[in-house]
PDB file of C-alpha atoms in Angstrom:
ATOM      1  CA  UNK A 251       0.054  -0.180   0.049  1.00  0.00           C
ATOM      2  CA  UNK A 252       0.780   3.517  -0.899  1.00  0.00           C
ATOM      3  CA  UNK A 253       1.727   5.889   1.645  1.00  0.00           C
ATOM      4  CA  UNK A 254       0.988   9.823   2.837  1.00  0.00           C
ATOM      5  CA  UNK A 255       3.564  12.386   0.766  1.00  0.00           C
ATOM      6  CA  UNK A 256       4.835  13.532   4.186  1.00  0.00           C
ATOM      7  CA  UNK A 257       6.139  10.296   5.125  1.00  0.00           C
ATOM      8  CA  UNK A 258       9.165   9.369   7.917  1.00  0.00           C
ATOM      9  CA  UNK A 259      11.166   7.045   6.138  1.00  0.00           C
ATOM     10  CA  UNK A 260      12.557   4.616   9.093  1.00  0.00           C
ATOM     11  CA  UNK A 261      15.037   1.540   8.201  1.00  0.00           C
ATOM     12  CA  UNK A 262      15.660  -0.868  10.897  1.00  0.00           C
ATOM     13  CA  UNK A 263      18.690  -2.713  10.870  1.00  0.00           C
ATOM     14  CA  UNK A 264      19.221  -5.880  13.441  1.00  0.00           C
ATOM     15  CA  UNK A 265      22.095  -4.173  15.360  1.00  0.00           C
ATOM     16  CA  UNK A 266      23.733  -0.907  16.319  1.00  0.00           C
ATOM     17  CA  UNK A 267      25.401   0.650  12.896  1.00  0.00           C
ATOM     18  CA  UNK A 268      27.915   3.657  13.241  1.00  0.00           C
ATOM     19  CA  UNK A 269      26.338   6.524  12.635  1.00  0.00           C
ATOM     20  CA  UNK A 270      28.937   8.223  10.698  1.00  0.00           C
ATOM     21  CA  UNK A 271      28.848   5.916   7.566  1.00  0.00           C
ATOM     22  CA  UNK A 272      24.433   6.416   8.441  1.00  0.00           C
ATOM     23  CA  UNK A 273      24.169  10.837   8.688  1.00  0.00           C
ATOM     24  CA  UNK A 274      23.704  12.584   6.833  1.00  0.00           C
ATOM     25  CA  UNK A 275      22.396  15.773   4.636  1.00  0.00           C
ATOM     26  CA  UNK A 276      21.308  13.596   1.504  1.00  0.00           C
ATOM     27  CA  UNK A 277      21.737  16.326  -1.415  1.00  0.00           C
ATOM     28  CA  UNK A 278      20.083  15.344  -4.046  1.00  0.00           C
ATOM     29  CA  UNK A 279      22.972  14.162  -5.887  1.00  0.00           C
ATOM     30  CA  UNK A 280      24.244  10.113  -5.116  1.00  0.00           C
ATOM     31  CA  UNK A 281      28.326  11.101  -6.357  1.00  0.00           C
ATOM     32  CA  UNK A 282      28.495  12.848  -3.575  1.00  0.00           C
ATOM     33  CA  UNK A 283      28.548  12.384   0.226  1.00  0.00           C
ATOM     34  CA  UNK A 284      26.200  11.524   1.994  1.00  0.00           C
ATOM     35  CA  UNK A 285      25.070   9.076  -0.238  1.00  0.00           C
ATOM     36  CA  UNK A 286      25.329   5.341   1.630  1.00  0.00           C
ATOM     37  CA  UNK A 287      21.550   5.414   1.581  1.00  0.00           C
ATOM     38  CA  UNK A 288      19.734   6.769  -1.278  1.00  0.00           C
ATOM     39  CA  UNK A 289      16.384   7.182  -2.037  1.00  0.00           C
ATOM     40  CA  UNK A 290      15.404   8.040  -5.639  1.00  0.00           C
ATOM     41  CA  UNK A 291      12.528   7.936  -8.119  1.00  0.00           C
ATOM     42  CA  UNK A 292      11.470   8.513 -12.289  1.00  0.00           C
ATOM     43  CA  UNK A 293      10.116  11.283 -13.339  1.00  0.00           C
ATOM     44  CA  UNK A 294       7.851  11.282 -16.857  1.00  0.00           C
ATOM     45  CA  UNK A 295      11.038  11.465 -19.192  1.00  0.00           C
ATOM     46  CA  UNK A 296      12.269   7.724 -17.029  1.00  0.00           C
ATOM     47  CA  UNK A 297      15.583  10.035 -15.618  1.00  0.00           C
ATOM     48  CA  UNK A 298      16.336   8.985 -12.518  1.00  0.00           C
ATOM     49  CA  UNK A 299      15.657  11.616  -9.036  1.00  0.00           C
ATOM     50  CA  UNK A 300      17.427  11.408  -5.745  1.00  0.00           C
ATOM     51  CA  UNK A 301      16.068  13.027  -3.021  1.00  0.00           C
ATOM     52  CA  UNK A 302      17.554  15.945  -0.281  1.00  0.00           C
ATOM     53  CA  UNK A 303      17.013  15.579   2.904  1.00  0.00           C
ATOM     54  CA  UNK A 304      17.946  14.629   6.458  1.00  0.00           C
ATOM     55  CA  UNK A 305      19.305  11.147   7.508  1.00  0.00           C
ATOM     56  CA  UNK A 306      19.256  10.338  11.090  1.00  0.00           C
ATOM     57  CA  UNK A 307      19.468   7.130  14.031  1.00  0.00           C
ATOM     58  CA  UNK A 308      17.775   7.121  16.679  1.00  0.00           C
ATOM     59  CA  UNK A 309      16.542   3.695  19.044  1.00  0.00           C
ATOM     60  CA  UNK A 310      20.001   2.960  20.241  1.00  0.00           C
ATOM     61  CA  UNK A 311      21.997   3.505  16.774  1.00  0.00           C
ATOM     62  CA  UNK A 312      19.831   0.771  14.663  1.00  0.00           C
ATOM     63  CA  UNK A 313      17.151   2.637  13.377  1.00  0.00           C
ATOM     64  CA  UNK A 314      18.407   5.644  10.157  1.00  0.00           C
ATOM     65  CA  UNK A 315      14.922   8.193   9.415  1.00  0.00           C
ATOM     66  CA  UNK A 316      15.272  10.165   6.172  1.00  0.00           C
ATOM     67  CA  UNK A 317      13.279  13.619   5.940  1.00  0.00           C
ATOM     68  CA  UNK A 318      12.377  15.558   2.482  1.00  0.00           C
ATOM     69  CA  UNK A 319      14.367  18.942   2.868  1.00  0.00           C
ATOM     70  CA  UNK A 320      11.156  19.898   0.435  1.00  0.00           C
ATOM     71  CA  UNK A 321       8.508  21.759   2.292  1.00  0.00           C
ATOM     72  CA  UNK A 322       4.668  20.704   2.600  1.00  0.00           C
ATOM     73  CA  UNK A 323       2.086  22.207   0.198  1.00  0.00           C
ATOM     74  CA  UNK A 324      -0.012  23.338   3.002  1.00  0.00           C
ATOM     75  CA  UNK A 325      -4.560  22.913   2.450  1.00  0.00           C
ATOM     76  CA  UNK A 326      -6.012  26.025   3.063  1.00  0.00           C
ATOM     77  CA  UNK A 327      -6.509  27.051   6.264  1.00  0.00           C
ATOM     78  CA  UNK A 328      -3.294  25.612   7.614  1.00  0.00           C
ATOM     79  CA  UNK A 329       0.226  26.683   7.700  1.00  0.00           C
ATOM     80  CA  UNK A 330       1.204  23.767  10.156  1.00  0.00           C
ATOM     81  CA  UNK A 331       0.508  19.978  11.431  1.00  0.00           C
ATOM     82  CA  UNK A 332      -0.080  19.515  14.439  1.00  0.00           C
ATOM     83  CA  UNK A 333       3.203  19.838  16.413  1.00  0.00           C
ATOM     84  CA  UNK A 334       3.670  23.248  15.073  1.00  0.00           C
ATOM     85  CA  UNK A 335       6.176  23.013  12.045  1.00  0.00           C
ATOM     86  CA  UNK A 336       6.069  22.871   8.331  1.00  0.00           C
ATOM     87  CA  UNK A 337       5.752  19.196   7.254  1.00  0.00           C
ATOM     88  CA  UNK A 338       8.469  17.962   4.788  1.00  0.00           C
ATOM     89  CA  UNK A 339       6.672  15.410   1.648  1.00  0.00           C
ATOM     90  CA  UNK A 340       8.334  13.379  -0.602  1.00  0.00           C
ATOM     91  CA  UNK A 341       6.832  14.231  -4.695  1.00  0.00           C
ATOM     92  CA  UNK A 342       3.072  12.187  -4.280  1.00  0.00           C
ATOM     93  CA  UNK A 343       1.755   9.614  -6.455  1.00  0.00           C
ATOM     94  CA  UNK A 344       5.570   8.558  -7.574  1.00  0.00           C
ATOM     95  CA  UNK A 345       7.410   4.671  -7.229  1.00  0.00           C
ATOM     96  CA  UNK A 346      10.849   5.496  -4.972  1.00  0.00           C
ATOM     97  CA  UNK A 347      13.292   2.963  -3.891  1.00  0.00           C
ATOM     98  CA  UNK A 348      15.668   2.899  -1.447  1.00  0.00           C
ATOM     99  CA  UNK A 349      18.909   1.614  -1.210  1.00  0.00           C
ATOM    100  CA  UNK A 350      21.433   0.887   1.322  1.00  0.00           C
ATOM    101  CA  UNK A 351      24.508   0.236   0.332  1.00  0.00           C
ATOM    102  CA  UNK A 352      27.034  -1.993   1.955  1.00  0.00           C
ATOM    103  CA  UNK A 353      30.560  -0.904   2.791  1.00  0.00           C
ATOM    104  CA  UNK A 354      33.576  -2.160   0.881  1.00  0.00           C
ATOM    105  CA  UNK A 355      35.592  -5.119   2.016  1.00  0.00           C
ATOM    106  CA  UNK A 356      38.562  -6.854   0.346  1.00  0.00           C
ATOM    107  CA  UNK A 357      38.550 -10.740  -0.396  1.00  0.00           C
ATOM    108  CA  UNK A 358      38.673 -11.345   3.638  1.00  0.00           C
ATOM    109  CA  UNK A 359      35.624 -10.020   4.010  1.00  0.00           C
ATOM    110  CA  UNK A 360      36.773  -7.105   6.514  1.00  0.00           C
ATOM    111  CA  UNK A 361      35.992  -3.641   5.700  1.00  0.00           C
ATOM    112  CA  UNK A 362      38.343  -1.110   4.129  1.00  0.00           C
ATOM    113  CA  UNK A 363      37.102   2.015   4.651  1.00  0.00           C
ATOM    114  CA  UNK A 364      33.541   2.349   7.483  1.00  0.00           C
ATOM    115  CA  UNK A 365      32.777   5.627   5.578  1.00  0.00           C
ATOM    116  CA  UNK A 366      31.951   3.396   2.060  1.00  0.00           C
ATOM    117  CA  UNK A 367      29.093   2.014   3.166  1.00  0.00           C
ATOM    118  CA  UNK A 368      26.582   0.826   6.475  1.00  0.00           C
ATOM    119  CA  UNK A 369      28.457  -1.090   8.412  1.00  0.00           C
ATOM    120  CA  UNK A 370      27.790  -2.579  12.331  1.00  0.00           C
ATOM    121  CA  UNK A 371      29.642  -0.682  15.949  1.00  0.00           C
ATOM    122  CA  UNK A 372      32.383  -2.918  15.746  1.00  0.00           C
ATOM    123  CA  UNK A 373      33.251  -1.944  11.760  1.00  0.00           C
ATOM    124  CA  UNK A 374      31.491  -5.116   9.794  1.00  0.00           C
ATOM    125  CA  UNK A 375      29.635  -4.120   6.721  1.00  0.00           C
ATOM    126  CA  UNK A 376      26.169  -4.548   5.875  1.00  0.00           C
ATOM    127  CA  UNK A 377      24.570  -7.815   5.296  1.00  0.00           C
ATOM    128  CA  UNK A 378      22.272  -6.585   2.958  1.00  0.00           C
ATOM    129  CA  UNK A 379      21.860  -9.813   1.330  1.00  0.00           C
ATOM    130  CA  UNK A 380      21.175 -12.019   4.881  1.00  0.00           C
ATOM    131  CA  UNK A 381      23.994 -14.943   4.145  1.00  0.00           C
ATOM    132  CA  UNK A 382      26.182 -14.515   6.061  1.00  0.00           C
ATOM    133  CA  UNK A 383      29.184 -13.789   3.869  1.00  0.00           C
ATOM    134  CA  UNK A 384      30.291 -10.364   4.023  1.00  0.00           C
ATOM    135  CA  UNK A 385      30.910  -9.162   0.203  1.00  0.00           C
ATOM    136  CA  UNK A 386      30.346  -5.624   0.792  1.00  0.00           C
ATOM    137  CA  UNK A 387      29.194  -3.435  -2.193  1.00  0.00           C
ATOM    138  CA  UNK A 388      27.599  -3.702  -4.606  1.00  0.00           C
ATOM    139  CA  UNK A 389      26.832  -7.470  -3.979  1.00  0.00           C
ATOM    140  CA  UNK A 390      25.694  -6.892  -0.388  1.00  0.00           C
ATOM    141  CA  UNK A 391      23.660  -3.480  -1.259  1.00  0.00           C
ATOM    142  CA  UNK A 392      19.866  -3.178   0.637  1.00  0.00           C
ATOM    143  CA  UNK A 393      17.545  -3.421  -1.667  1.00  0.00           C
ATOM    144  CA  UNK A 394      13.625  -1.420  -0.891  1.00  0.00           C
ATOM    145  CA  UNK A 395      10.211   0.157  -2.586  1.00  0.00           C
ATOM    146  CA  UNK A 396       7.977   2.780  -1.455  1.00  0.00           C
ATOM    147  CA  UNK A 397       5.037   4.621  -3.065  1.00  0.00           C
ATOM    148  CA  UNK A 398       2.838   7.507  -2.067  1.00  0.00           C
ATOM    149  CA  UNK A 399       0.312   9.424  -2.497  1.00  0.00           C
ATOM    150  CA  UNK A 400      -1.009  12.468  -2.683  1.00  0.00           C
ATOM    151  CA  UNK A 401      -2.521  13.466   0.882  1.00  0.00           C
ATOM    152  CA  UNK A 402      -1.473  14.556   3.527  1.00  0.00           C
ATOM    153  CA  UNK A 403      -1.394  13.230   6.921  1.00  0.00           C
ATOM    154  CA  UNK A 404      -1.819  16.122   9.653  1.00  0.00           C
ATOM    155  CA  UNK A 405      -3.674  14.149  12.306  1.00  0.00           C
ATOM    156  CA  UNK A 406      -1.839  13.881  15.719  1.00  0.00           C
ATOM    157  CA  UNK A 407      -1.179  10.252  17.104  1.00  0.00           C
ATOM    158  CA  UNK A 408      -3.749   9.280  19.691  1.00  0.00           C
ATOM    159  CA  UNK A 409      -2.417   6.464  22.964  1.00  0.00           C
ATOM    160  CA  UNK A 410      -4.925   3.928  23.061  1.00  0.00           C
ATOM    161  CA  UNK A 411      -3.794   2.518  25.577  1.00  0.00           C
ATOM    162  CA  UNK A 412      -0.894   1.344  28.521  1.00  0.00           C
ATOM    163  CA  UNK A 413       0.813  -1.374  30.453  1.00  0.00           C
ATOM    164  CA  UNK A 414       0.767  -0.721  33.801  1.00  0.00           C
ATOM    165  CA  UNK A 415      -2.815   0.531  34.062  1.00  0.00           C
ATOM    166  CA  UNK A 416      -3.722   3.479  36.560  1.00  0.00           C
ATOM    167  CA  UNK A 417      -5.103   1.686  39.133  1.00  0.00           C
ATOM    168  CA  UNK A 418      -3.476  -1.571  38.673  1.00  0.00           C
ATOM    169  CA  UNK A 419      -2.984  -2.839  43.196  1.00  0.00           C
ATOM    170  CA  UNK A 420       0.886  -4.366  42.638  1.00  0.00           C
ATOM    171  CA  UNK A 421       3.268  -3.680  40.105  1.00  0.00           C
ATOM    172  CA  UNK A 422       6.113  -5.344  40.235  1.00  0.00           C
ATOM    173  CA  UNK A 423       9.535  -2.827  39.862  1.00  0.00           C
ATOM    174  CA  UNK A 424      10.840  -4.564  36.830  1.00  0.00           C
ATOM    175  CA  UNK A 425       7.516  -4.073  34.645  1.00  0.00           C
ATOM    176  CA  UNK A 426       8.251  -2.939  31.737  1.00  0.00           C
ATOM    177  CA  UNK A 427       5.845   0.571  30.581  1.00  0.00           C
ATOM    178  CA  UNK A 428       4.536   0.261  27.580  1.00  0.00           C
ATOM    179  CA  UNK A 429       1.827   3.037  25.622  1.00  0.00           C
ATOM    180  CA  UNK A 430       0.279   2.460  22.773  1.00  0.00           C
ATOM    181  CA  UNK A 431      -0.493   4.247  19.666  1.00  0.00           C
ATOM    182  CA  UNK A 432      -2.912   4.178  16.688  1.00  0.00           C
ATOM    183  CA  UNK A 433      -0.646   4.915  14.260  1.00  0.00           C
ATOM    184  CA  UNK A 434       3.267   4.398  13.202  1.00  0.00           C
ATOM    185  CA  UNK A 435       5.956   6.732  15.424  1.00  0.00           C
ATOM    186  CA  UNK A 436       8.816   8.506  13.784  1.00  0.00           C
ATOM    187  CA  UNK A 437      11.344   6.596  16.777  1.00  0.00           C
ATOM    188  CA  UNK A 438      13.505   9.553  16.916  1.00  0.00           C
ATOM    189  CA  UNK A 439      10.756  11.774  18.424  1.00  0.00           C
ATOM    190  CA  UNK A 440      10.663   7.993  20.116  1.00  0.00           C
ATOM    191  CA  UNK A 441      13.712   7.441  20.455  1.00  0.00           C
ATOM    192  CA  UNK A 442      16.505   9.460  21.637  1.00  0.00           C
TER     193      UNK A 442
END
């Protein structure tokens, strides 16, 4: 299914990744840094266009989030979203590709350059094809895709439940406190 065009693109890894190689400003040119993660779409002439925006990290260095640099055109009467900010948008009604690059490795599978792609906190290159063998770029690059609608999500999230519940007589000290929401949240707004 397609997502609203003001979506925050989230990429969650199986473990902590090197923040230096996974975060930065994407300038819309795949040949200049930051280019370890690229989000692109094809225009009407089948030219590949790359998104400009910011890649940030959260969730204990496991989730990378992309926010577009393009301000959304707001509906009449509205200037901001429920947070008081002008939301950022991807182009509407487009099909997007995500390319997450693995770092360059030598013939033994050892990472040669930590900044050449995504590595874990120990410097191991991304295993994008999930075969357990560090092959590096391009064999271990990870590819995904999604589509956007021409709609904006301007409705704030709501808490639908929590645990432990208010009034619980006995709550063990090691209990996990949980809140449940009616929609997905930006990991960066929950985990710093």
